[in-house]
Short mmCIF file of C-alpha atoms and ligand atoms in Angstrom, two decimals:
data_model
loop_
_atom_site.label_atom_id
_atom_site.label_comp_id
_atom_site.label_asym_id
_atom_site.label_seq_id
_atom_site.Cartn_x
_atom_site.Cartn_y
_atom_site.Cartn_z
CA MET A 1 132.39 80.33 187.96
CA SER A 2 131.85 80.03 191.85
CA VAL A 3 130.83 77.04 193.64
CA ARG A 4 126.88 77.73 194.29
CA ARG A 5 125.54 76.38 197.63
CA LEU A 6 123.89 77.75 200.45
CA HIS A 7 125.55 79.36 202.90
CA PRO A 8 126.36 77.61 206.23
CA GLU A 9 125.13 80.02 208.57
CA GLN A 10 121.51 80.55 207.92
CA PRO A 11 118.42 82.36 209.35
CA GLU A 12 115.70 80.58 211.66
CA SER A 13 112.78 81.61 209.44
CA PHE A 14 111.68 83.39 206.73
CA ALA A 15 108.15 84.86 205.81
CA PHE A 16 107.24 87.40 202.82
CA THR A 17 105.81 90.46 204.12
CA GLU A 18 102.02 91.22 203.38
CA GLU A 19 102.83 93.69 200.59
CA ASN A 20 105.06 91.11 198.80
CA ALA A 21 102.29 88.48 199.63
CA THR A 22 99.83 90.41 197.72
CA TYR A 23 102.22 90.87 194.85
CA LEU A 24 102.93 87.33 194.46
CA ARG A 25 99.80 86.38 194.57
CA LYS A 26 99.13 88.71 191.57
CA VAL A 27 102.00 87.18 189.59
CA ILE A 28 101.02 83.82 190.53
CA ALA A 29 97.38 84.62 189.13
CA ARG A 30 99.13 85.07 185.71
CA TYR A 31 99.78 81.46 185.20
CA PRO A 32 96.97 78.75 184.22
CA GLU A 33 95.58 76.66 187.28
CA GLY A 34 98.35 73.99 187.96
CA ARG A 35 101.02 76.14 186.69
CA GLN A 36 102.03 78.29 189.67
CA ALA A 37 105.57 77.02 189.44
CA SER A 38 106.07 79.01 186.62
CA ALA A 39 106.64 81.78 188.95
CA VAL A 40 109.40 80.44 190.86
CA ILE A 41 112.16 82.92 189.67
CA PRO A 42 109.70 86.42 190.19
CA ALA A 43 108.96 84.68 193.69
CA LEU A 44 112.31 84.39 194.37
CA MET A 45 113.40 87.72 193.26
CA VAL A 46 110.81 88.75 195.68
CA ALA A 47 112.60 87.12 198.38
CA GLN A 48 116.06 88.52 197.26
CA ASP A 49 114.62 91.99 197.17
CA GLN A 50 113.21 91.63 200.69
CA GLU A 51 116.32 89.84 202.82
CA GLY A 52 118.68 90.96 200.77
CA TRP A 53 119.99 87.73 199.67
CA VAL A 54 118.14 84.03 199.29
CA SER A 55 118.34 81.73 202.42
CA GLN A 56 117.52 77.88 202.97
CA PRO A 57 114.21 79.23 204.90
CA ALA A 58 113.15 81.68 202.05
CA ILE A 59 113.52 78.85 199.32
CA GLU A 60 111.21 76.48 201.24
CA ALA A 61 108.75 79.43 201.64
CA VAL A 62 108.68 79.59 197.84
CA ALA A 63 108.40 75.99 197.48
CA LYS A 64 105.32 75.84 200.16
CA LEU A 65 103.66 78.85 198.29
CA LEU A 66 104.30 77.29 194.62
CA ASP A 67 103.27 73.81 196.00
CA MET A 68 106.90 72.63 194.70
CA PRO A 69 109.15 70.08 196.59
CA ASP A 70 112.07 72.39 197.95
CA ILE A 71 114.39 70.60 195.78
CA ARG A 72 112.90 72.36 192.87
CA VAL A 73 113.41 75.58 193.93
CA LEU A 74 116.85 74.90 195.57
CA GLU A 75 118.17 73.80 191.83
CA VAL A 76 116.66 77.36 190.39
CA ALA A 77 118.39 79.36 193.24
CA THR A 78 121.38 77.46 192.90
CA PHE A 79 121.44 77.78 188.71
CA TYR A 80 120.89 81.76 188.12
CA THR A 81 123.78 83.96 189.33
CA GLN A 82 121.15 86.45 190.16
CA PHE A 83 120.37 84.99 193.03
CA GLN A 84 122.57 85.88 196.08
CA LEU A 85 123.20 82.44 198.58
CA SER A 86 124.83 84.35 201.20
CA PRO A 87 124.48 87.66 203.04
CA VAL A 88 126.12 90.28 200.55
CA GLY A 89 127.12 93.96 201.36
CA ARG A 90 124.78 96.41 202.55
CA LYS A 91 125.62 99.12 199.91
CA ALA A 92 126.28 96.73 196.95
CA HIS A 93 127.01 93.54 195.76
CA ILE A 94 129.51 93.47 192.68
CA GLN A 95 129.20 91.03 190.20
CA VAL A 96 132.31 91.11 188.14
CA CYS A 97 132.25 89.47 184.44
CA GLY A 98 135.28 87.07 184.02
CA THR A 99 134.24 85.21 180.84
CA THR A 100 136.87 85.68 177.90
CA PRO A 101 135.96 88.87 176.16
CA CYS A 102 136.03 90.93 179.45
CA ARG A 103 139.29 89.07 180.91
CA LEU A 104 141.12 90.04 177.19
CA ARG A 105 139.50 93.89 178.16
CA GLY A 106 140.65 94.45 181.81
CA ALA A 107 138.71 92.02 183.87
CA ASP A 108 141.77 90.80 185.83
CA ASP A 109 142.21 94.64 186.42
CA ILE A 110 138.84 94.97 187.82
CA ILE A 111 138.97 91.90 190.10
CA ALA A 112 142.35 92.96 191.66
CA ILE A 113 140.44 96.05 192.70
CA CYS A 114 137.44 94.38 194.23
CA LYS A 115 140.32 91.89 196.30
CA ASN A 116 142.48 95.08 197.28
CA ARG A 117 139.40 97.40 198.02
CA LEU A 118 136.58 95.04 199.15
CA ALA A 119 137.26 92.07 200.04
CA ALA A 120 140.12 89.14 199.65
CA HIS A 121 137.68 86.36 198.29
CA PRO A 122 134.38 86.24 196.44
CA PHE A 123 131.07 86.53 198.72
CA GLU A 124 133.18 87.74 201.84
CA LEU A 125 131.94 90.92 202.99
CA SER A 126 133.93 93.80 203.56
CA ALA A 127 135.42 94.89 206.68
CA ASP A 128 132.49 97.80 207.25
CA GLY A 129 129.80 95.05 205.55
CA ASP A 130 128.93 97.65 202.75
CA PHE A 131 130.65 95.69 199.72
CA SER A 132 131.15 92.08 198.63
CA TRP A 133 131.86 90.49 195.24
CA GLU A 134 131.77 87.51 193.21
CA GLU A 135 132.91 86.78 189.95
CA VAL A 136 130.46 85.64 186.79
CA GLU A 137 130.05 84.32 183.77
CA CYS A 138 129.29 86.40 180.20
CA ALA A 139 126.52 89.11 181.12
CA GLY A 140 125.73 89.61 177.82
CA ALA A 141 127.41 93.23 177.37
CA CYS A 142 130.85 91.62 175.78
CA VAL A 143 130.62 94.90 173.54
CA ASN A 144 131.31 96.81 176.21
CA ALA A 145 133.29 94.48 178.22
CA PRO A 146 134.78 94.88 180.97
CA MET A 147 131.80 95.15 182.90
CA VAL A 148 130.34 94.47 186.46
CA THR A 149 126.62 94.18 187.36
CA VAL A 150 125.03 95.81 190.74
CA GLY A 151 121.90 94.75 191.34
CA LYS A 152 119.74 95.84 188.07
CA ASP A 153 122.34 97.75 186.77
CA THR A 154 125.46 97.41 184.66
CA TYR A 155 128.76 99.73 184.22
CA GLU A 156 130.32 98.96 181.13
CA ASP A 157 133.62 99.86 179.46
CA LEU A 158 135.20 99.87 182.89
CA THR A 159 139.09 100.76 183.33
CA ALA A 160 140.74 100.59 186.69
CA GLU A 161 140.03 104.49 187.11
CA THR A 162 136.82 104.69 186.28
CA PHE A 163 135.74 101.23 188.54
CA ASN A 164 137.59 102.87 191.46
CA ALA A 165 134.76 106.09 190.76
CA LEU A 166 132.07 103.53 190.81
CA ILE A 167 133.12 102.14 194.25
CA ASP A 168 133.61 105.39 195.73
CA GLY A 169 130.17 106.51 194.05
CA LEU A 170 128.23 103.72 195.75
CA ALA A 171 129.72 104.25 198.92
CA ALA A 172 128.67 107.48 199.16
CA GLY A 173 125.30 106.67 197.97
CA THR A 174 125.80 108.99 194.64
CA PRO A 175 126.87 106.16 192.26
CA PRO A 176 127.63 107.34 188.31
CA ALA A 177 124.94 106.56 185.68
CA PRO A 178 124.77 103.07 184.53
CA GLY A 179 126.21 101.82 181.27
CA PRO A 180 129.29 102.79 179.37
CA GLN A 181 131.86 104.51 181.64
CA ASN A 182 133.73 105.96 178.86
CA GLY A 183 131.27 108.36 177.51
CA ARG A 184 130.23 105.68 174.57
CA PHE A 185 126.48 105.46 173.27
CA PHE A 186 125.67 102.19 174.28
CA SER A 187 127.74 100.18 172.14
CA ALA A 188 128.22 102.56 169.24
CA PRO A 189 131.41 102.41 167.69
CA ALA A 190 133.93 104.02 170.64
CA ASN A 191 135.66 106.54 167.99
CA GLY A 192 132.96 107.37 165.62
CA ASP A 193 131.72 105.67 162.98
CA THR A 194 133.53 103.61 160.32
CA SER A 195 131.21 102.11 158.03
CA LEU A 196 127.77 102.92 156.85
CA THR A 197 128.47 106.68 156.80
CA ASP A 198 127.02 107.92 153.80
CA PRO A 199 123.89 110.26 154.84
CA ALA A 200 122.16 108.78 151.92
CA LEU A 201 121.99 105.43 153.45
CA HIS A 202 120.13 107.09 156.29
CA ASP A 203 117.82 109.45 154.96
CA GLY A 204 115.58 107.08 153.13
CA SER A 205 116.56 108.10 149.50
CA VAL A 206 117.80 104.73 148.62
CA VAL A 207 115.52 102.77 149.75
CA GLY A 208 114.56 100.02 147.51
CA LYS A 209 117.27 101.05 144.89
CA TYR A 210 118.60 97.74 144.77
CA ARG A 211 116.02 96.11 143.41
CA ALA A 212 116.34 95.24 139.83
CA PHE A 213 114.93 97.95 137.51
CA ASP A 214 116.88 101.18 139.85
CA ARG A 215 119.90 98.84 139.82
CA GLU A 216 121.32 100.40 136.66
CA GLU A 217 121.48 103.80 139.00
CA LEU A 218 123.93 102.56 141.50
CA THR A 219 126.17 100.53 139.30
CA PRO A 220 128.73 101.33 136.92
CA THR A 221 127.12 101.93 133.37
CA PRO A 222 127.26 98.84 131.47
CA PRO A 223 128.79 98.56 127.92
CA ALA A 224 126.59 100.26 125.20
CA ALA A 225 123.80 97.71 124.02
CA PRO A 226 123.86 97.26 120.54
CA ALA A 227 120.50 98.22 118.59
CA ALA A 228 118.21 95.66 117.98
CA ALA A 229 117.68 94.61 114.44
CA PRO A 230 114.10 95.46 113.30
CA ALA A 231 112.31 92.60 112.74
CA PRO A 232 111.02 92.26 109.07
CA ALA A 233 107.48 93.39 108.89
CA VAL A 234 107.11 90.89 105.46
CA ALA A 235 107.79 87.32 105.17
CA PRO A 236 111.27 86.49 104.16
CA ALA A 237 112.51 84.17 101.90
CA ALA A 238 112.28 80.57 102.37
CA SER A 239 115.61 80.61 103.54
CA ALA A 240 115.27 82.75 106.58
CA LYS A 241 117.82 82.33 108.86
CA PRO A 242 117.48 83.36 112.59
CA ALA A 243 119.20 86.82 112.93
CA ALA A 244 122.53 86.56 114.24
CA GLU A 245 122.72 86.94 118.19
CA LYS A 246 123.76 90.04 119.85
CA PRO A 247 125.37 90.11 122.79
CA ILE A 248 123.55 90.43 126.00
CA PRO A 249 123.99 93.79 127.82
CA LYS A 250 126.23 92.95 130.84
CA VAL A 251 123.26 94.51 133.02
CA VAL A 252 120.55 92.43 131.69
CA GLU A 253 122.69 89.33 131.76
CA ALA A 254 123.49 89.71 135.36
CA GLN A 255 120.27 89.85 136.25
CA GLY A 256 118.62 87.28 133.97
CA GLN A 257 117.89 84.85 136.65
CA ALA A 258 115.68 87.46 138.71
CA ASP A 259 111.85 87.32 138.19
CA SER A 260 111.61 90.81 138.40
CA GLU A 261 114.29 91.62 135.67
CA LYS A 262 112.82 93.92 132.75
CA VAL A 263 114.17 93.81 129.28
CA PRO A 264 113.85 97.64 128.03
CA ASP A 265 111.35 98.34 125.42
CA GLN A 266 114.74 98.95 122.74
CA TYR A 267 114.72 95.14 122.49
CA LYS A 268 110.40 95.13 121.62
CA PRO A 269 110.22 93.54 118.29
CA ALA A 270 108.35 94.67 115.30
CA LEU A 271 104.74 93.40 115.98
CA LEU A 272 101.73 93.30 113.49
CA GLU A 273 98.41 94.76 114.15
CA ALA A 274 96.91 91.45 112.42
CA ALA A 275 97.91 88.50 110.36
CA ARG A 276 99.29 89.20 107.18
CA ASP A 277 96.10 88.51 104.68
CA GLY A 278 94.08 87.46 107.86
CA LYS A 279 95.96 84.01 107.23
CA PRO A 280 98.17 83.50 110.48
CA ASP A 281 100.56 80.64 110.70
CA ASP A 282 99.72 77.79 112.96
CA LEU A 283 101.95 78.57 115.75
CA ARG A 284 101.23 75.41 117.55
CA LEU A 285 103.62 74.00 115.40
CA ILE A 286 106.32 75.29 117.55
CA TRP A 287 107.07 72.74 120.03
CA GLY A 288 105.51 73.91 123.71
CA VAL A 289 102.99 76.11 121.84
CA GLY A 290 99.86 75.45 122.79
CA SER A 291 96.25 77.21 122.05
CA ARG A 292 96.52 79.48 125.33
CA LEU A 293 99.89 80.43 124.49
CA GLU A 294 98.96 80.86 120.68
CA GLU A 295 96.17 83.21 121.52
CA LEU A 296 98.42 85.04 123.80
CA LEU A 297 100.84 85.65 121.14
CA HIS A 298 98.29 86.82 118.69
CA LYS A 299 97.28 89.15 121.29
CA LEU A 300 101.22 90.51 121.60
CA GLY A 301 101.08 91.34 117.74
CA VAL A 302 103.16 87.87 116.53
CA TYR A 303 101.74 85.97 113.86
CA HIS A 304 104.07 84.26 111.61
CA TYR A 305 106.93 82.32 111.81
CA ASP A 306 109.18 84.62 110.11
CA GLN A 307 108.41 87.09 112.40
CA ILE A 308 109.95 85.31 115.17
CA ALA A 309 112.76 83.58 113.05
CA GLY A 310 113.65 87.61 112.35
CA TRP A 311 114.39 88.11 116.07
CA ASN A 312 117.72 88.58 117.89
CA GLU A 313 117.92 87.00 121.62
CA MET A 314 116.98 90.21 123.38
CA ASN A 315 113.96 90.41 120.72
CA LEU A 316 113.19 86.95 122.16
CA ARG A 317 113.45 87.91 125.88
CA TRP A 318 111.49 90.83 125.52
CA VAL A 319 108.76 88.70 124.04
CA ASP A 320 109.39 85.92 126.93
CA GLN A 321 108.59 88.64 129.85
CA HIS A 322 105.08 89.27 128.17
CA LEU A 323 103.98 85.76 128.36
CA GLY A 324 102.71 85.56 131.79
CA SER A 325 102.57 81.98 133.27
CA PHE A 326 104.55 80.69 130.37
CA ARG A 327 107.42 83.05 130.59
CA GLY A 328 110.60 80.76 130.13
CA ARG A 329 109.16 78.79 127.35
CA ALA A 330 110.11 80.90 124.53
CA LEU A 331 113.68 80.97 125.52
CA ARG A 332 113.96 77.07 126.58
CA ASP A 333 112.30 75.80 123.53
CA LYS A 334 114.08 77.84 121.44
CA TRP A 335 111.54 79.60 119.49
CA ILE A 336 113.83 81.53 116.85
CA GLU A 337 115.68 78.48 115.92
CA GLN A 338 111.93 76.46 115.63
CA SER A 339 110.38 79.17 113.66
CA ALA A 340 113.38 79.24 111.09
CA LYS A 341 112.81 75.82 110.41
CA LEU A 342 108.75 76.03 110.31
CA ALA A 343 109.01 79.03 107.66
CA THR A 344 111.29 77.33 105.41
CA GLY A 345 108.15 74.89 104.88
CA TRP A 346 109.51 72.05 107.08
CA ARG A 347 106.67 70.54 109.44
CA PRO A 348 106.71 68.17 111.88
CA SER A 349 105.53 64.70 111.13
CA ASP A 350 104.08 64.46 114.76
CA LYS A 351 104.01 67.70 116.51
CA ASP A 352 104.20 66.32 120.14
CA GLY A 353 107.24 63.48 119.52
CA ASP A 354 109.05 65.55 116.52
CA LYS A 355 110.91 68.62 118.08
CA PRO A 356 112.59 70.86 115.57
CA ALA A 357 116.24 70.73 116.08
S1 FES B 401 132.28 88.46 178.67
FE1 FES B 401 131.75 89.57 179.86
S2 FES B 401 129.66 90.49 179.28
FE2 FES B 401 130.57 88.95 178.02
#
């Protein structure tokens, strides 16, 4: 990084042209009253465009225009490397990025050419006065290193050969097009795509496919799920026990935490149109079930302890996903185990405090 200070030789004065002054009045008007200092960078840029560099009289003129102390404008002018603090080449001032990525990719060669062809030192004018150069910090085009900036253009992916061609073009008034100088499309892979090459990823055909319902199409087929044991339509013997737990299909197990997961309808348990003999069991005796949840279970077709006791875990999960805002309780409160115990005739002494094991 170069030391940035004012040039030892300064002009007597500076004044914006009428055209530039008119333009700056419009720029200043964009900011709220009393905030005209916000226009300091545009004003310095206009001064530089007018004179080729930013002199001390120009800094003072900007300070006066924006009602700022001179030192505040000087701070801005010396901070940003786009402001030239000394006279630059008539045809081009070349800013060479000398930060690590560009260094690793050949910035040393670029700087060597500047020294040999333009001027031995940064900020010196070339013998014909047409060129000058300096080293700057990262210009934000590291993926196209090494690179240089000339005015408002950047020239990237340079080699010694293409940089020499750039100087020739600038000298002749026919510079090459800005951007990568190796034929590369912006910062796209230099040797073609190496990832995400499947055309299906770009034609919209797999949009949303990674969401839960469609995931099966994109993942290897899981082991076949065991068929769900149908729930008994009639009350089992008093010693009814919960059905043996079936293994959970892997695709469901892996997605079990996702709210959007759907247990396939193949796991829907046998449900009733109405309570047998018009006498439903008191499902509120299941710990955690209140009136609203009982009503919801009735709507689903669940009226009896033995119904629930006969489910397997997938049946329970299927029902659970139809419990709306109560979702999660069936699993959390182990309804199958509770219902099996209630189906034997056992009753809690205190519904709220005596949770079946
Ligand atoms: S390191 Fe050179 S552009 Fe970033």
